[in-house]
Amino acid sequence: KKQVPFAPVPIIVGYKNIDTLKELISPFSIFEKKTNPKIAEQIGKVFKYETKILHIEPTEMQHKINTRIIDNLDHLKGGIKFEYAWENGELIPEELSEFRERILAYYTLARMASCSPSLLLYSSSEYVPEIASRSELETDGKGGKIDEILRIINDEIPENEKVVIFTSFSKFAEEIYKSLEKSGYRAVLATGENDYVKSLTEFQQNNDYQVLVMTNIGKYGVNLQSASYLIFADTPFTYSEIEQIIGRIVRIGQKFIPMIYFLISGIIEE
């Protein structure tokens, strides 16, 4: 017999008391801003933030990686043959599907390299050897983003203000965290490889910690409004992801208009 891993969940087939529910949640509903001037004013204050895009000069190795990825993508485009196959219920070109997967892999590697080329040493992607050799990455694996992060915190963020640093990559988060500690900053690290709940709680509740370095683990359902600065060490693929991360600090309870930094390095990331 096939074992069911969980008990069946009752299916909701209808709703009751919709009008009562609407009345109860109306003071908290964002849609009330259309009819309630007080809530409109509150929403306007809560969801304001400023942004700053900083372009960091790529290293020679980062420039090489960007160029090789672009050349590989151009080569792929020229070689596509439109042989059709079914995938996920849709009729799409078979080789175009493979191209889509490869382009996603290349862009992920480009984002990693824009942070620090040495991150590619930890990647399991089969395409890494096409982009850079191990000896290249070991001898010229540093980028300029960590130095820029330290400069921002030192020069632009007051000592009594908290800052969240986001990166998609756990290894880069660890590098940032180690550099912060080495520079004398009280920081906490939240990734899928440590007790991130404890880290997030300590940062939010303990004023001794000024910096939180986090990955996608803190993207949803986390309140970090004790921070009024956010640094994107790399940029997520979609705008909705960016908004989700910004929403960790731009929320009710925020006392200031937050400043959001985007660190950009290299042609592909731009």
XYZ file of N, CA and C in Angstrom:
810
model
N 0.835 -1.200 0.000
C 0.000 0.000 0.000
C 0.870 1.251 0.000
N 0.414 2.257 -0.707
C 1.132 3.532 -0.731
C 0.836 4.295 0.553
N 1.893 4.702 1.243
C 1.724 5.378 2.530
C 1.512 6.875 2.313
N 0.509 7.439 2.943
C 0.245 8.880 2.863
C 1.070 9.580 3.921
N 1.933 10.564 3.536
C 2.834 11.187 4.508
C 2.155 12.128 5.491
N 0.922 12.534 5.191
C 0.239 13.431 6.128
C -1.266 13.174 6.056
N -1.933 13.595 7.101
C -3.386 13.406 7.145
C -4.060 14.311 6.126
N -5.175 13.878 5.533
C -5.887 14.718 4.555
C -6.373 16.016 5.189
N -6.277 17.107 4.411
C -6.701 18.428 4.892
C -8.109 18.706 4.381
N -9.032 19.132 5.262
C -10.393 19.435 4.803
C -10.382 20.511 3.726
N -11.189 20.339 2.705
C -11.268 21.300 1.607
C -12.346 22.328 1.931
N -12.002 23.582 1.802
C -12.980 24.650 2.025
C -13.792 24.812 0.746
N -15.096 24.641 0.853
C -15.948 24.692 -0.341
C -16.768 25.978 -0.414
N -16.696 26.799 0.599
C -17.463 28.032 0.573
C -17.074 28.940 1.716
N -17.676 30.097 1.770
C -17.339 31.068 2.805
C -18.630 31.549 3.471
N -18.489 31.964 4.710
C -19.637 32.476 5.451
C -19.295 33.820 6.075
N -20.290 34.617 6.291
C -20.152 35.883 7.022
C -19.103 36.807 6.404
N -19.094 36.889 5.072
C -18.115 37.737 4.380
C -18.246 39.193 4.799
N -19.464 39.687 4.900
C -19.684 41.092 5.266
C -19.159 41.389 6.668
N -19.384 40.446 7.592
C -18.885 40.623 8.966
C -17.366 40.631 8.986
N -16.761 39.714 8.246
C -15.300 39.644 8.178
C -14.735 40.937 7.592
N -15.343 41.418 6.522
C -14.872 42.646 5.885
C -14.923 43.817 6.863
N -15.985 43.878 7.643
C -16.138 44.965 8.617
C -15.059 44.884 9.698
N -14.728 43.655 10.131
C -13.740 43.476 11.196
C -12.323 43.842 10.744
N -11.993 43.505 9.502
C -10.610 43.748 9.049
C -10.437 45.094 8.364
N -11.527 45.820 8.129
C -11.432 47.078 7.378
C -10.460 48.093 7.972
N -10.339 48.201 9.318
C -9.373 49.175 9.853
C -7.928 48.836 9.509
N -7.673 47.576 9.149
C -6.302 47.135 8.896
C -6.051 46.865 7.404
N -7.070 47.014 6.595
C -6.945 46.677 5.175
C -6.309 47.804 4.391
N -5.345 47.442 3.545
C -4.665 48.456 2.729
C -5.612 49.070 1.712
N -6.671 48.333 1.344
C -7.621 48.839 0.369
C -8.485 49.970 0.934
N -8.517 50.094 2.260
C -9.287 51.153 2.891
C -8.705 52.526 2.589
N -7.472 52.573 2.092
C -6.853 53.867 1.805
C -7.664 54.652 0.768
N -8.472 53.935 -0.031
C -9.267 54.609 -1.047
C -10.401 55.419 -0.426
N -10.865 54.993 0.746
C -12.038 55.642 1.342
C -11.765 56.267 2.703
N -10.651 55.894 3.344
C -10.366 56.380 4.681
C -9.109 57.263 4.668
N -9.261 58.587 4.778
C -8.119 59.500 4.686
C -7.046 59.245 5.747
N -7.474 58.843 6.956
C -6.501 58.604 8.030
C -5.590 57.439 7.688
N -6.191 56.355 7.174
C -5.399 55.186 6.804
C -4.537 55.493 5.581
N -5.076 56.277 4.658
C -4.290 56.668 3.482
C -3.023 57.405 3.899
N -3.170 58.289 4.889
C -2.010 59.047 5.384
C -1.006 58.108 6.047
N -1.498 57.154 6.847
C -0.620 56.199 7.530
C 0.127 55.318 6.524
N -0.619 54.803 5.528
C -0.011 53.939 4.514
C 1.074 54.699 3.763
N 0.798 55.952 3.440
C 1.775 56.764 2.716
C 3.061 56.939 3.495
N 2.941 57.115 4.804
C 4.141 57.286 5.639
C 4.913 55.979 5.778
N 4.192 54.877 5.931
C 4.831 53.592 6.196
C 5.635 53.099 5.001
N 5.090 53.261 3.802
C 5.678 52.613 2.640
C 6.570 53.522 1.803
N 7.114 54.551 2.411
C 8.085 55.395 1.719
C 9.495 54.896 1.993
N 10.347 54.983 0.984
C 11.771 54.703 1.182
C 12.567 55.357 0.063
N 13.847 55.541 0.312
C 14.737 56.127 -0.677
C 15.720 55.070 -1.167
N 16.216 55.239 -2.382
C 17.156 54.265 -2.934
C 18.423 54.945 -3.438
N 19.485 54.181 -3.428
C 20.770 54.658 -3.945
C 21.445 53.483 -4.666
N 21.763 53.690 -5.950
C 22.440 52.653 -6.739
C 23.912 53.012 -6.855
N 24.757 52.090 -6.414
C 26.201 52.326 -6.427
C 26.863 51.356 -7.409
N 27.571 51.913 -8.384
C 28.265 51.104 -9.386
C 29.716 50.901 -8.945
N 30.089 49.634 -8.835
C 31.429 49.279 -8.366
C 32.240 48.757 -9.540
N 33.407 49.319 -9.728
C 34.263 48.919 -10.841
C 34.624 47.435 -10.726
N 34.277 46.619 -11.752
C 34.616 45.194 -11.671
C 36.119 44.961 -11.793
N 36.589 43.906 -11.179
C 37.996 43.538 -11.306
C 38.228 42.951 -12.701
N 39.478 42.737 -13.037
C 39.801 42.154 -14.339
C 39.165 40.771 -14.484
N 39.194 39.977 -13.413
C 38.605 38.643 -13.456
C 37.099 38.716 -13.640
N 36.432 39.628 -12.942
C 34.987 39.789 -13.088
C 34.631 40.195 -14.516
N 35.429 41.076 -15.097
C 35.193 41.499 -16.479
C 35.352 40.313 -17.437
N 36.356 39.477 -17.217
C 36.565 38.294 -18.058
C 35.378 37.346 -17.976
N 34.884 37.124 -16.756
C 33.753 36.214 -16.566
C 32.515 36.741 -17.280
N 32.238 38.041 -17.144
C 31.096 38.647 -17.838
C 31.209 38.464 -19.337
N 32.385 38.732 -19.880
C 32.601 38.617 -21.323
C 32.422 37.181 -21.803
N 32.961 36.215 -21.057
C 32.834 34.802 -21.446
C 31.386 34.334 -21.405
N 30.637 34.770 -20.412
C 29.227 34.384 -20.320
C 28.441 34.964 -21.493
N 28.678 36.227 -21.821
C 27.981 36.853 -22.942
C 28.317 36.142 -24.252
N 29.589 35.800 -24.450
C 30.002 35.066 -25.657
C 29.313 33.705 -25.729
N 29.233 33.004 -24.588
C 28.588 31.689 -24.561
C 27.100 31.785 -24.887
N 26.448 32.826 -24.367
C 25.024 33.019 -24.635
C 24.792 33.340 -26.107
N 25.643 34.168 -26.690
C 25.522 34.492 -28.119
C 25.698 33.237 -28.974
N 26.626 32.380 -28.567
C 26.867 31.134 -29.287
C 25.643 30.218 -29.192
N 25.042 30.167 -28.007
C 23.851 29.342 -27.816
C 22.693 29.816 -28.695
N 22.496 31.124 -28.735
C 21.398 31.679 -29.529
C 21.536 31.295 -30.996
N 22.754 31.326 -31.514
C 22.993 31.004 -32.913
C 22.806 29.547 -33.232
N 22.816 28.678 -32.212
C 22.731 27.246 -32.456
C 21.376 26.634 -32.194
N 20.360 27.435 -31.872
C 19.045 26.881 -31.535
C 18.331 26.356 -32.785
N 17.814 25.133 -32.675
C 16.976 24.547 -33.723
C 15.586 24.333 -33.116
N 14.565 24.695 -33.835
C 13.217 24.659 -33.277
C 12.558 23.291 -33.504
N 12.975 22.312 -32.682
C 12.340 21.004 -32.671
C 11.385 20.983 -31.480
N 10.114 20.753 -31.752
C 9.113 20.939 -30.716
C 8.930 19.721 -29.822
N 8.670 19.976 -28.560
C 8.398 18.915 -27.592
C 7.466 19.457 -26.516
N 6.717 18.550 -25.907
C 5.813 18.966 -24.841
C 6.573 19.112 -23.526
N 6.313 20.205 -22.801
C 6.893 20.393 -21.473
C 5.898 21.165 -20.621
N 5.527 20.569 -19.492
C 4.571 21.195 -18.572
C 3.256 21.559 -19.268
N 2.852 20.687 -20.189
C 1.564 20.920 -20.831
C 1.589 21.953 -21.932
N 2.749 22.488 -22.286
C 2.846 23.507 -23.323
C 3.768 23.037 -24.441
N 3.460 23.434 -25.645
C 4.284 23.091 -26.787
C 5.360 24.154 -26.947
N 6.622 23.779 -26.686
C 7.708 24.740 -26.770
C 8.882 24.126 -27.526
N 9.770 24.959 -28.081
C 10.943 24.419 -28.757
C 11.839 23.681 -27.768
N 12.209 22.436 -28.111
C 12.984 21.600 -27.194
C 14.321 22.232 -26.842
N 15.060 22.698 -27.854
C 16.366 23.279 -27.591
C 16.244 24.655 -26.941
N 15.118 25.322 -27.192
C 14.885 26.597 -26.525
C 14.699 26.376 -25.032
N 14.058 25.248 -24.662
C 13.897 24.899 -23.255
C 15.264 24.688 -22.602
N 16.153 23.968 -23.300
C 17.501 23.761 -22.772
C 18.239 25.086 -22.666
N 18.051 25.952 -23.641
C 18.677 27.273 -23.620
C 18.208 28.074 -22.417
N 16.902 27.975 -22.108
C 16.342 28.695 -20.970
C 17.008 28.262 -19.671
N 17.221 26.964 -19.519
C 17.870 26.440 -18.311
C 19.326 26.907 -18.229
N 19.999 26.901 -19.379
C 21.407 27.307 -19.379
C 21.562 28.802 -19.123
N 20.653 29.596 -19.691
C 20.756 31.043 -19.480
C 20.538 31.380 -18.007
N 19.633 30.659 -17.348
C 19.412 30.860 -15.913
C 20.674 30.495 -15.132
N 21.316 29.386 -15.525
C 22.552 28.966 -14.854
C 23.658 29.997 -15.056
N 23.791 30.504 -16.285
C 24.829 31.498 -16.569
C 24.608 32.787 -15.777
N 23.351 33.237 -15.726
C 23.076 34.480 -14.995
C 23.292 34.310 -13.496
N 22.990 33.128 -12.977
C 23.266 32.866 -11.564
C 24.761 32.923 -11.288
N 25.552 32.316 -12.169
C 27.012 32.353 -12.019
C 27.535 33.784 -12.158
N 26.926 34.551 -13.058
C 27.344 35.953 -13.224
C 27.069 36.760 -11.963
N 25.926 36.502 -11.327
C 25.599 37.204 -10.078
C 26.581 36.828 -8.979
N 26.936 35.539 -8.918
C 27.912 35.098 -7.924
C 29.256 35.795 -8.158
N 29.686 35.820 -9.422
C 30.978 36.430 -9.756
C 30.979 37.928 -9.498
N 29.809 38.575 -9.635
C 29.739 40.012 -9.378
C 29.974 40.323 -7.899
N 29.660 39.346 -7.043
C 29.939 39.494 -5.610
C 31.413 39.213 -5.344
N 31.835 38.034 -5.777
C 33.212 37.603 -5.572
C 33.452 36.389 -6.466
N 34.368 36.478 -7.441
C 34.608 35.344 -8.333
C 34.923 34.045 -7.600
N 35.515 34.141 -6.418
C 35.864 32.936 -5.660
C 34.642 32.114 -5.273
N 33.444 32.711 -5.293
C 32.223 31.963 -4.970
C 31.992 30.828 -5.966
N 32.496 30.984 -7.185
C 32.311 29.943 -8.194
C 33.024 28.655 -7.806
N 34.004 28.760 -6.924
C 34.711 27.564 -6.450
C 33.768 26.640 -5.664
N 32.704 27.212 -5.112
C 31.762 26.431 -4.298
C 30.528 26.004 -5.092
N 30.469 26.409 -6.363
C 29.303 26.083 -7.176
C 29.406 24.668 -7.742
N 28.263 23.986 -7.801
C 28.220 22.642 -8.380
C 27.814 22.674 -9.851
N 27.664 23.869 -10.410
C 27.224 23.993 -11.798
C 28.248 23.398 -12.763
N 27.745 22.670 -13.731
C 28.622 22.054 -14.732
C 29.217 23.090 -15.691
N 28.709 24.329 -15.648
C 29.153 25.351 -16.590
C 30.312 26.205 -16.068
N 30.684 26.018 -14.824
C 31.776 26.811 -14.258
C 33.071 26.690 -15.070
N 33.507 25.469 -15.481
C 34.759 25.360 -16.249
C 34.741 26.127 -17.562
N 33.534 26.384 -18.127
C 33.442 27.160 -19.360
C 33.732 28.637 -19.107
N 33.590 29.056 -17.851
C 33.656 30.480 -17.513
C 34.996 30.872 -16.914
N 35.534 30.022 -16.059
C 36.816 30.327 -15.405
C 37.441 29.047 -14.881
N 38.759 28.983 -14.936
C 39.467 27.818 -14.399
C 39.638 27.966 -12.895
N 39.881 26.861 -12.225
C 40.080 26.883 -10.781
C 41.280 27.759 -10.408
N 42.350 27.660 -11.180
C 43.549 28.453 -10.874
C 43.273 29.947 -11.001
N 42.449 30.344 -11.990
C 42.083 31.758 -12.136
C 41.312 32.241 -10.914
N 40.350 31.434 -10.482
C 39.502 31.828 -9.357
C 40.285 31.861 -8.046
N 41.264 30.994 -7.913
C 42.065 30.959 -6.687
C 43.057 32.116 -6.624
N 43.533 32.573 -7.778
C 44.539 33.650 -7.781
C 43.924 35.041 -7.898
N 42.711 35.127 -8.491
C 42.093 36.445 -8.693
C 40.605 36.346 -8.375
N 40.293 35.953 -7.143
C 38.910 35.671 -6.784
C 38.201 36.736 -5.984
N 38.825 37.886 -5.796
C 38.227 38.915 -4.936
C 37.459 39.948 -5.755
N 36.354 40.435 -5.186
C 35.603 41.535 -5.779
C 35.665 42.749 -4.871
N 34.984 43.831 -5.275
C 35.059 45.063 -4.492
C 33.853 45.354 -3.624
N 32.883 44.443 -3.584
C 31.636 44.756 -2.872
C 31.789 44.791 -1.357
N 32.590 43.904 -0.803
C 32.739 43.901 0.665
C 33.385 45.198 1.134
N 34.385 45.671 0.407
C 35.014 46.952 0.765
C 34.002 48.090 0.697
N 33.113 48.037 -0.298
C 32.096 49.086 -0.431
C 31.078 49.011 0.699
N 30.711 47.801 1.108
C 29.786 47.631 2.238
C 30.381 48.239 3.506
N 31.653 47.951 3.749
C 32.319 48.505 4.934
C 32.387 50.025 4.862
N 32.611 50.552 3.658
C 32.667 52.012 3.497
C 31.307 52.647 3.800
N 30.225 52.043 3.282
C 28.876 52.569 3.514
C 28.569 52.617 5.009
N 28.827 51.503 5.695
C 28.520 51.439 7.127
C 29.355 52.442 7.905
N 30.598 52.590 7.511
C 31.496 53.499 8.219
C 31.193 54.971 7.931
N 30.871 55.288 6.683
C 30.752 56.692 6.268
C 29.323 57.218 6.214
N 28.331 56.346 5.990
C 26.983 56.844 5.699
C 25.916 56.413 6.704
N 26.245 55.483 7.581
C 25.235 54.996 8.534
C 25.648 55.362 9.958
N 24.813 56.108 10.674
C 25.144 56.467 12.062
C 25.357 55.239 12.936
N 26.180 55.382 13.950
C 26.530 54.250 14.816
C 25.330 53.638 15.529
N 24.330 54.455 15.816
C 23.171 53.946 16.556
C 22.063 53.423 15.641
N 22.319 53.372 14.333
C 21.322 52.875 13.385
C 21.660 51.453 12.941
N 20.630 50.667 12.718
C 20.830 49.273 12.302
C 20.730 49.135 10.788
N 21.434 48.123 10.268
C 21.456 47.891 8.831
C 21.325 46.407 8.539
N 20.539 46.085 7.506
C 20.396 44.713 7.021
C 21.144 44.606 5.699
N 21.946 43.551 5.554
C 22.657 43.287 4.306
C 22.101 41.999 3.722
N 21.637 42.078 2.471
C 21.068 40.907 1.828
C 21.979 40.389 0.719
N 22.152 39.077 0.665
C 22.773 38.407 -0.467
C 22.081 37.072 -0.686
N 22.047 36.641 -1.940
C 21.410 35.363 -2.260
C 22.291 34.170 -1.929
N 23.570 34.427 -1.625
C 24.543 33.338 -1.545
C 25.112 33.201 -0.133
N 24.964 31.998 0.435
C 25.393 31.747 1.815
C 26.883 31.982 2.014
N 27.694 31.532 1.057
C 29.148 31.699 1.181
C 29.539 33.172 1.203
N 28.861 33.960 0.391
C 29.165 35.399 0.389
C 28.689 36.049 1.682
N 27.556 35.587 2.200
C 27.070 36.088 3.490
C 28.109 35.832 4.578
N 28.706 34.648 4.559
C 29.746 34.316 5.543
C 30.968 35.222 5.387
N 31.362 35.501 4.135
C 32.503 36.384 3.895
C 32.234 37.796 4.409
N 31.030 38.282 4.143
C 30.656 39.622 4.629
C 30.686 39.656 6.152
N 30.084 38.642 6.760
C 30.004 38.561 8.228
C 31.403 38.560 8.855
N 32.306 37.759 8.302
C 33.669 37.691 8.832
C 34.391 39.032 8.683
N 34.174 39.703 7.556
C 34.810 41.010 7.337
C 34.275 42.055 8.309
N 32.983 41.999 8.606
C 32.380 42.928 9.562
C 32.957 42.718 10.961
N 33.021 41.458 11.379
C 33.574 41.155 12.701
C 35.033 41.589 12.794
N 35.785 41.337 11.734
C 37.195 41.719 11.706
C 37.363 43.223 11.808
N 36.371 43.971 11.281
C 36.425 45.434 11.323
C 35.830 46.012 12.596
N 35.381 45.147 13.508
C 34.904 45.609 14.808
C 33.424 45.856 14.917
N 32.635 45.465 13.917
C 31.183 45.666 13.980
C 30.508 44.472 14.656
N 29.480 44.765 15.467
C 28.679 43.698 16.080
C 27.637 43.251 15.064
N 27.774 42.036 14.568
C 26.911 41.551 13.494
C 26.355 40.177 13.826
N 25.228 39.855 13.190
C 24.662 38.508 13.278
C 24.458 37.995 11.859
N 24.529 36.668 11.725
C 24.423 36.008 10.431
C 23.187 35.118 10.410
N 22.360 35.261 9.363
C 21.151 34.440 9.244
C 21.128 33.789 7.863
N 21.453 32.502 7.820
C 21.382 31.724 6.580
C 20.682 30.408 6.883
N 20.490 29.604 5.855
C 19.873 28.309 6.068
C 20.800 27.314 6.728
N 22.039 27.733 6.972
C 23.036 26.819 7.537
C 23.320 27.092 9.020
N 22.571 28.032 9.621
C 22.746 28.270 11.058
C 21.370 28.464 11.706
N 21.356 28.777 12.989
C 20.096 28.990 13.696
C 19.593 30.399 13.356
N 18.990 30.524 12.186
C 18.613 31.848 11.676
C 17.502 32.504 12.496
N 16.615 31.718 13.087
C 15.546 32.292 13.910
C 16.151 33.040 15.094
N 17.137 32.415 15.731
C 17.827 33.047 16.851
C 18.540 34.318 16.397
N 19.185 34.256 15.235
C 19.918 35.413 14.715
C 18.984 36.578 14.427
N 17.857 36.297 13.757
C 16.893 37.348 13.424
C 16.300 37.974 14.681
N 16.004 37.147 15.681
C 15.432 37.643 16.938
C 16.435 38.510 17.688
N 17.679 38.053 17.757
C 18.721 38.826 18.452
C 18.913 40.186 17.801
N 18.923 40.218 16.477
C 19.107 41.492 15.773
C 17.955 42.444 16.038
N 16.735 41.927 15.987
C 15.559 42.778 16.150
C 15.418 43.291 17.585
N 15.795 42.479 18.557
C 15.508 42.816 19.956
C 16.714 43.336 20.738
N 17.912 43.071 20.252
C 19.113 43.436 20.996
C 19.837 44.602 20.316
N 19.893 45.732 20.978
C 20.520 46.916 20.389
C 22.041 46.825 20.307
N 22.627 45.791 20.904
C 24.079 45.614 20.806
C 24.506 45.227 19.392
N 23.564 44.672 18.614
C 23.891 44.241 17.258
C 23.474 45.318 16.252
N 24.435 45.774 15.452
C 24.144 46.829 14.478
C 23.842 46.277 13.094
N 24.428 45.129 12.744
C 24.332 44.633 11.368
C 23.776 43.207 11.341
N 22.844 42.984 10.406
C 22.348 41.642 10.116
C 22.715 41.301 8.677
N 23.397 40.178 8.499
C 23.694 39.667 7.160
C 22.783 38.472 6.929
N 21.920 38.553 5.915
C 20.957 37.467 5.717
C 20.857 37.072 4.248
N 20.370 35.845 4.033
C 20.103 35.329 2.694
C 18.592 35.256 2.495
N 18.148 34.477 1.525
C 16.713 34.348 1.232
C 15.906 33.821 2.414
N 16.578 33.276 3.415
C 15.896 32.727 4.573
C 15.067 33.795 5.295
N 15.468 35.063 5.141
C 14.739 36.148 5.800
C 13.864 36.949 4.864
N 13.530 36.359 3.711
C 12.812 37.113 2.688
C 11.332 37.274 2.992
N 10.733 36.297 3.660
C 9.282 36.323 3.887
C 8.949 36.280 5.378
N 7.908 37.045 5.744
C 7.321 36.938 7.075
C 8.211 37.312 8.229
N 9.191 38.188 8.001
C 10.121 38.579 9.058
C 9.998 40.076 9.300
N 9.912 40.467 10.561
C 9.833 41.881 10.922
C 11.214 42.384 11.329
N 11.755 43.311 10.536
C 13.083 43.861 10.821
C 13.041 45.390 10.803
N 11.922 45.939 11.277
C 11.764 47.385 11.228
C 12.642 48.141 12.227
N 13.414 47.413 13.041
C 14.393 48.093 13.903
C 15.541 48.647 13.063
N 15.681 48.146 11.819
C 16.708 48.650 10.895
C 16.088 49.670 9.959
N 16.839 50.712 9.641
C 16.356 51.714 8.688
C 17.265 51.806 7.460
N 18.216 50.871 7.355
C 19.096 50.792 6.184
C 19.113 49.358 5.668
N 19.126 49.225 4.349
C 19.185 47.903 3.711
C 20.167 47.973 2.547
N 21.088 47.012 2.499
C 22.068 46.951 1.411
C 21.858 45.650 0.640
N 21.573 45.765 -0.661
C 21.521 44.601 -1.537
C 22.930 44.368 -2.075
N 23.606 43.333 -1.556
C 24.941 43.016 -2.047
C 24.871 42.434 -3.451
N 23.770 41.805 -3.787
C 23.484 41.396 -5.159
C 22.000 41.560 -5.395
N 21.593 41.679 -6.642
C 20.205 41.990 -6.953
C 19.438 40.735 -7.326
N 18.322 40.454 -6.652
C 17.496 39.291 -7.006
C 17.004 39.361 -8.446
N 16.520 38.232 -8.966
C 16.099 38.143 -10.361
C 14.861 38.992 -10.658
N 13.918 39.046 -9.728
C 12.639 39.682 -10.023
C 12.365 40.863 -9.098
N 11.534 41.772 -9.609
C 11.152 42.941 -8.825
C 10.347 42.535 -7.593
N 9.519 41.501 -7.732
C 8.707 41.067 -6.586
C 9.588 40.578 -5.436
N 10.708 39.914 -5.756
C 11.644 39.485 -4.712
C 12.265 40.690 -4.021
N 12.635 41.688 -4.806
C 13.217 42.913 -4.246
C 12.230 43.559 -3.277
N 10.974 43.661 -3.700
C 9.951 44.281 -2.862
C 9.715 43.485 -1.578
N 9.770 42.164 -1.672
C 9.604 41.335 -0.476
C 10.700 41.622 0.546
N 11.932 41.740 0.079
C 13.055 41.978 0.995
C 12.987 43.385 1.572
N 12.674 44.357 0.719
C 12.504 45.729 1.214
C 11.395 45.777 2.268
N 10.369 44.959 2.058
C 9.241 44.921 2.990
C 9.583 44.418 4.381
N 10.781 43.857 4.563
C 11.193 43.426 5.903
C 11.437 44.629 6.812
N 11.889 45.759 6.232
C 12.156 46.936 7.062
C 11.159 48.069 6.797
N 10.545 48.073 5.600
C 9.558 49.101 5.287
C 8.197 48.561 5.679
N 7.851 48.756 6.935
C 6.607 48.206 7.462
C 6.158 49.001 8.686
N 4.967 48.748 9.140
C 4.428 49.456 10.302
C 5.348 49.237 11.498
N 5.698 50.322 12.173
C 6.652 50.267 13.273
C 7.976 50.915 12.906
N 8.185 51.164 11.590
C 9.393 51.823 11.135
C 9.317 53.313 11.500
N 10.352 53.812 12.170
C 10.333 55.192 12.662
C 10.927 56.188 11.673
N 11.648 55.690 10.680
C 12.324 56.582 9.741
C 11.982 56.202 8.302
N 12.362 57.049 7.365
C 12.266 56.692 5.952
C 13.523 55.905 5.601
N 13.412 54.602 5.340
C 14.604 53.775 5.124
C 15.382 54.154 3.863
N 16.671 53.852 3.890
C 17.545 54.026 2.737
C 17.926 52.642 2.219
N 17.709 52.417 0.935
C 17.996 51.123 0.313
C 19.158 51.298 -0.667
N 20.221 50.517 -0.479
C 21.386 50.558 -1.363
C 21.384 49.337 -2.280
N 21.707 49.583 -3.561
C 21.914 48.482 -4.509
C 23.350 48.554 -5.000
N 24.108 47.473 -4.800
C 25.500 47.413 -5.238
C 25.552 46.665 -6.576
N 26.024 47.339 -7.608
C 26.038 46.788 -8.965
C 27.478 46.725 -9.464
N 27.849 45.563 -10.021
C 29.209 45.419 -10.547
C 29.209 44.524 -11.770
N 29.622 45.058 -12.912
C 29.710 44.240 -14.129
C 28.563 44.466 -15.088
N 28.810 44.157 -16.358
C 27.853 44.426 -17.429
C 26.553 43.659 -17.223
N 26.644 42.386 -16.888
C 25.435 41.555 -16.782
C 24.573 42.007 -15.626
N 25.163 42.306 -14.483
C 24.372 42.753 -13.340
C 23.727 44.103 -13.625
N 24.423 44.974 -14.321
C 23.827 46.256 -14.708
C 22.647 46.047 -15.638
